[in-house]
Amino acid sequence: MLRPSPDPRRVAGVHIVLASASPARLTVLRAAGIDPEVIVSGVDEDAYSAETTDELVARLAAAKAGAVASGLDEGLVIGCDSMLDLDGQAFGKPADTAEATALWHKMSGKAGTLYTGHCVIDAATGQRAEAVAATTVRFGTPTDAEIAAYVATGEPLNMAGGFTIEGLAGWFVDSIDGDHNNVIGISLPLLRLLLADLGATIPALWGGQYSSVE
């Protein structure tokens, strides 16, 4: 029998904070046994630039984690940012339906790289660990009618690169190379390594909530 942890946000003295408003990232973490407190960073993403997409998501992830960690006395703050790199150009969330439609016509039949920057900061010490995960995404060739119908759902307006594989766009993604959760917005294998760099192990973060009771 499984017994729940009394408070999965504060286990073994560790307060886990997700510096993101993304419901997809929160869902991934909860499914993996961690229920973080959510504090949205408020970082203006348009104020940041970089020469490459991977550099840009790294800067944004660090900015988001840093903004939230600066207001806390303790806790491990997780910041993330995702963008699709297509032909050397970075694509975040489409600004409107016209942009989403144009992006899907551009992606059709091509392969792009979904980059997610990850930054974890120990608010008590200022120590940080950061890295970028990359997953290759091969897009199918949806018809004009399918693209129009998909854009009309509104889903692509809330997603980096105008798509998400766990939602309606899954019909139009042929395959991926790499961590599928990274495409959703957060790479668990990479995050495990970053947390370990700061002295936190995954079983400790589970806090015994999955221990068996005889």
C-alpha positions as semicolon CSV with decimal commas, in nm:
position;residue;x (nm);y (nm);z (nm)
1;M;0,000;0,000;0,000
2;L;0,123;0,351;-0,077
3;R;0,107;0,627;0,179
4;P;0,107;0,994;0,079
5;S;0,362;1,242;0,204
6;P;0,207;1,499;0,440
7;D;0,346;1,784;0,229
8;P;0,524;1,697;-0,099
9;R;0,640;2,057;-0,137
10;R;0,851;2,046;0,178
11;V;1,033;1,720;0,231
12;A;1,360;1,660;0,413
13;G;1,379;2,034;0,464
14;V;1,363;2,106;0,089
15;H;1,115;2,351;-0,056
16;I;1,066;2,293;-0,429
17;V;0,955;2,590;-0,639
18;L;0,868;2,597;-1,009
19;A;0,934;2,941;-1,156
20;S;0,693;2,889;-1,444
21;A;0,327;2,935;-1,526
22;S;0,334;2,633;-1,758
23;P;0,065;2,380;-1,662
24;A;0,245;2,122;-1,878
25;R;0,567;2,147;-1,675
26;L;0,371;2,124;-1,352
27;T;0,189;1,815;-1,480
28;V;0,518;1,644;-1,571
29;L;0,668;1,712;-1,227
30;R;0,357;1,598;-1,042
31;A;0,342;1,277;-1,245
32;A;0,707;1,222;-1,149
33;G;0,631;1,251;-0,777
34;I;0,714;1,616;-0,705
35;D;0,445;1,876;-0,637
36;P;0,625;2,213;-0,636
37;E;0,497;2,548;-0,530
38;V;0,441;2,762;-0,840
39;I;0,573;3,119;-0,839
40;V;0,560;3,292;-1,177
41;S;0,875;3,493;-1,243
42;G;0,724;3,781;-1,436
43;V;1,036;3,800;-1,654
44;D;0,990;3,995;-1,979
45;E;1,107;3,739;-2,235
46;D;1,122;3,998;-2,511
47;A;1,397;4,181;-2,322
48;Y;1,644;3,898;-2,383
49;S;1,838;3,804;-2,693
50;A;2,118;3,569;-2,796
51;E;2,298;3,454;-3,108
52;T;2,158;3,100;-3,091
53;T;1,836;2,940;-2,969
54;D;2,007;2,725;-2,706
55;E;2,184;3,031;-2,564
56;L;1,857;3,222;-2,551
57;V;1,663;2,955;-2,361
58;A;1,954;2,918;-2,118
59;R;1,948;3,291;-2,043
60;L;1,573;3,297;-2,000
61;A;1,570;2,993;-1,771
62;A;1,839;3,152;-1,554
63;A;1,653;3,484;-1,548
64;K;1,329;3,320;-1,440
65;A;1,489;3,109;-1,168
66;G;1,694;3,406;-1,048
67;A;1,395;3,639;-1,029
68;V;1,202;3,398;-0,810
69;A;1,498;3,285;-0,597
70;S;1,585;3,647;-0,514
71;G;1,259;3,677;-0,322
72;L;1,302;3,359;-0,117
73;D;1,510;3,271;0,188
74;E;1,526;2,901;0,108
75;G;1,421;2,640;-0,143
76;L;1,530;2,491;-0,475
77;V;1,393;2,703;-0,757
78;I;1,348;2,546;-1,100
79;G;1,343;2,779;-1,400
80;C;1,280;2,662;-1,758
81;D;1,229;2,808;-2,101
82;S;1,156;2,630;-2,429
83;M;1,187;2,733;-2,793
84;L;1,186;2,558;-3,127
85;D;1,487;2,607;-3,352
86;L;1,394;2,575;-3,719
87;D;1,654;2,651;-3,983
88;G;1,855;2,847;-3,727
89;Q;1,563;3,067;-3,618
90;A;1,411;3,063;-3,270
91;F;1,034;3,028;-3,232
92;G;0,852;3,073;-2,902
93;K;0,477;3,108;-2,859
94;P;0,306;3,249;-3,171
95;A;0,173;3,600;-3,118
96;D;-0,155;3,532;-3,298
97;T;-0,336;3,287;-3,525
98;A;-0,176;3,427;-3,839
99;E;0,171;3,371;-3,696
100;A;0,077;3,021;-3,580
101;T;-0,057;2,934;-3,925
102;A;0,255;3,064;-4,099
103;L;0,476;2,872;-3,856
104;W;0,298;2,545;-3,921
105;H;0,334;2,589;-4,296
106;K;0,705;2,652;-4,235
107;M;0,744;2,344;-4,009
108;S;0,550;2,106;-4,235
109;G;0,767;1,819;-4,353
110;K;1,077;1,951;-4,175
111;A;1,276;1,866;-3,866
112;G;1,350;2,117;-3,591
113;T;1,515;2,111;-3,250
114;L;1,320;2,185;-2,936
115;Y;1,555;2,341;-2,681
116;T;1,468;2,377;-2,314
117;G;1,691;2,572;-2,082
118;H;1,698;2,450;-1,722
119;C;1,831;2,639;-1,422
120;V;1,805;2,529;-1,058
121;I;1,902;2,773;-0,785
122;D;1,938;2,705;-0,413
123;A;1,780;3,021;-0,277
124;A;1,954;2,982;0,059
125;T;2,308;2,966;-0,079
126;G;2,285;3,112;-0,428
127;Q;2,437;2,798;-0,575
128;R;2,305;2,710;-0,917
129;A;2,318;2,433;-1,175
130;E;2,212;2,486;-1,533
131;A;2,206;2,313;-1,871
132;V;2,007;2,291;-2,195
133;A;1,824;1,984;-2,325
134;A;1,767;1,930;-2,698
135;T;1,518;1,705;-2,876
136;T;1,484;1,667;-3,252
137;V;1,124;1,689;-3,373
138;R;1,019;1,566;-3,718
139;F;0,695;1,722;-3,833
140;G;0,442;1,559;-4,058
141;T;0,268;1,728;-4,351
142;P;-0,078;1,833;-4,234
143;T;-0,313;1,966;-4,499
144;D;-0,407;2,333;-4,513
145;A;-0,746;2,239;-4,368
146;E;-0,584;2,048;-4,080
147;I;-0,352;2,340;-4,001
148;A;-0,643;2,583;-4,004
149;A;-0,850;2,358;-3,779
150;Y;-0,562;2,307;-3,537
151;V;-0,482;2,677;-3,512
152;A;-0,853;2,748;-3,454
153;T;-0,840;2,535;-3,136
154;G;-0,612;2,794;-2,976
155;E;-0,365;2,533;-2,853
156;P;-0,063;2,652;-3,055
157;L;-0,087;3,004;-2,914
158;N;0,015;2,875;-2,572
159;M;0,302;2,652;-2,684
160;A;0,666;2,710;-2,776
161;G;0,697;2,649;-3,146
162;G;0,320;2,647;-3,179
163;F;0,275;2,280;-3,089
164;T;0,284;2,020;-2,813
165;I;0,320;1,646;-2,863
166;E;0,090;1,551;-2,574
167;G;-0,199;1,749;-2,716
168;L;-0,383;1,794;-3,042
169;A;-0,062;1,849;-3,241
170;G;0,043;1,491;-3,170
171;W;-0,136;1,394;-3,491
172;F;0,110;1,602;-3,690
173;V;0,444;1,500;-3,534
174;D;0,598;1,199;-3,706
175;S;0,880;1,125;-3,462
176;I;1,131;1,266;-3,214
177;D;1,489;1,191;-3,112
178;G;1,550;1,263;-2,746
179;D;1,355;1,312;-2,426
180;H;0,983;1,352;-2,503
181;N;0,923;1,539;-2,176
182;N;1,173;1,798;-2,296
183;V;0,934;1,874;-2,583
184;I;0,658;1,921;-2,327
185;G;0,879;2,169;-2,145
186;I;1,104;2,002;-1,888
187;S;1,357;1,718;-1,911
188;L;1,341;1,490;-1,607
189;P;1,676;1,313;-1,673
190;L;1,856;1,646;-1,706
191;L;1,675;1,796;-1,406
192;R;1,778;1,496;-1,195
193;L;2,144;1,569;-1,269
194;L;2,106;1,938;-1,188
195;L;1,931;1,865;-0,860
196;A;2,206;1,616;-0,773
197;D;2,466;1,888;-0,833
198;L;2,292;2,081;-0,554
199;G;2,279;1,780;-0,322
200;A;1,915;1,679;-0,377
201;T;1,825;1,323;-0,472
202;I;1,498;1,221;-0,631
203;P;1,400;0,966;-0,362
204;A;1,455;1,235;-0,100
205;L;1,229;1,472;-0,293
206;W;0,963;1,203;-0,309
207;G;0,977;1,222;0,072
208;G;0,869;0,864;0,129
209;Q;0,531;0,920;-0,031
210;Y;0,583;0,606;-0,240
211;S;0,717;0,387;0,037
212;S;0,521;0,073;0,098
213;V;0,328;0,001;0,413
214;E;0,292;-0,360;0,523
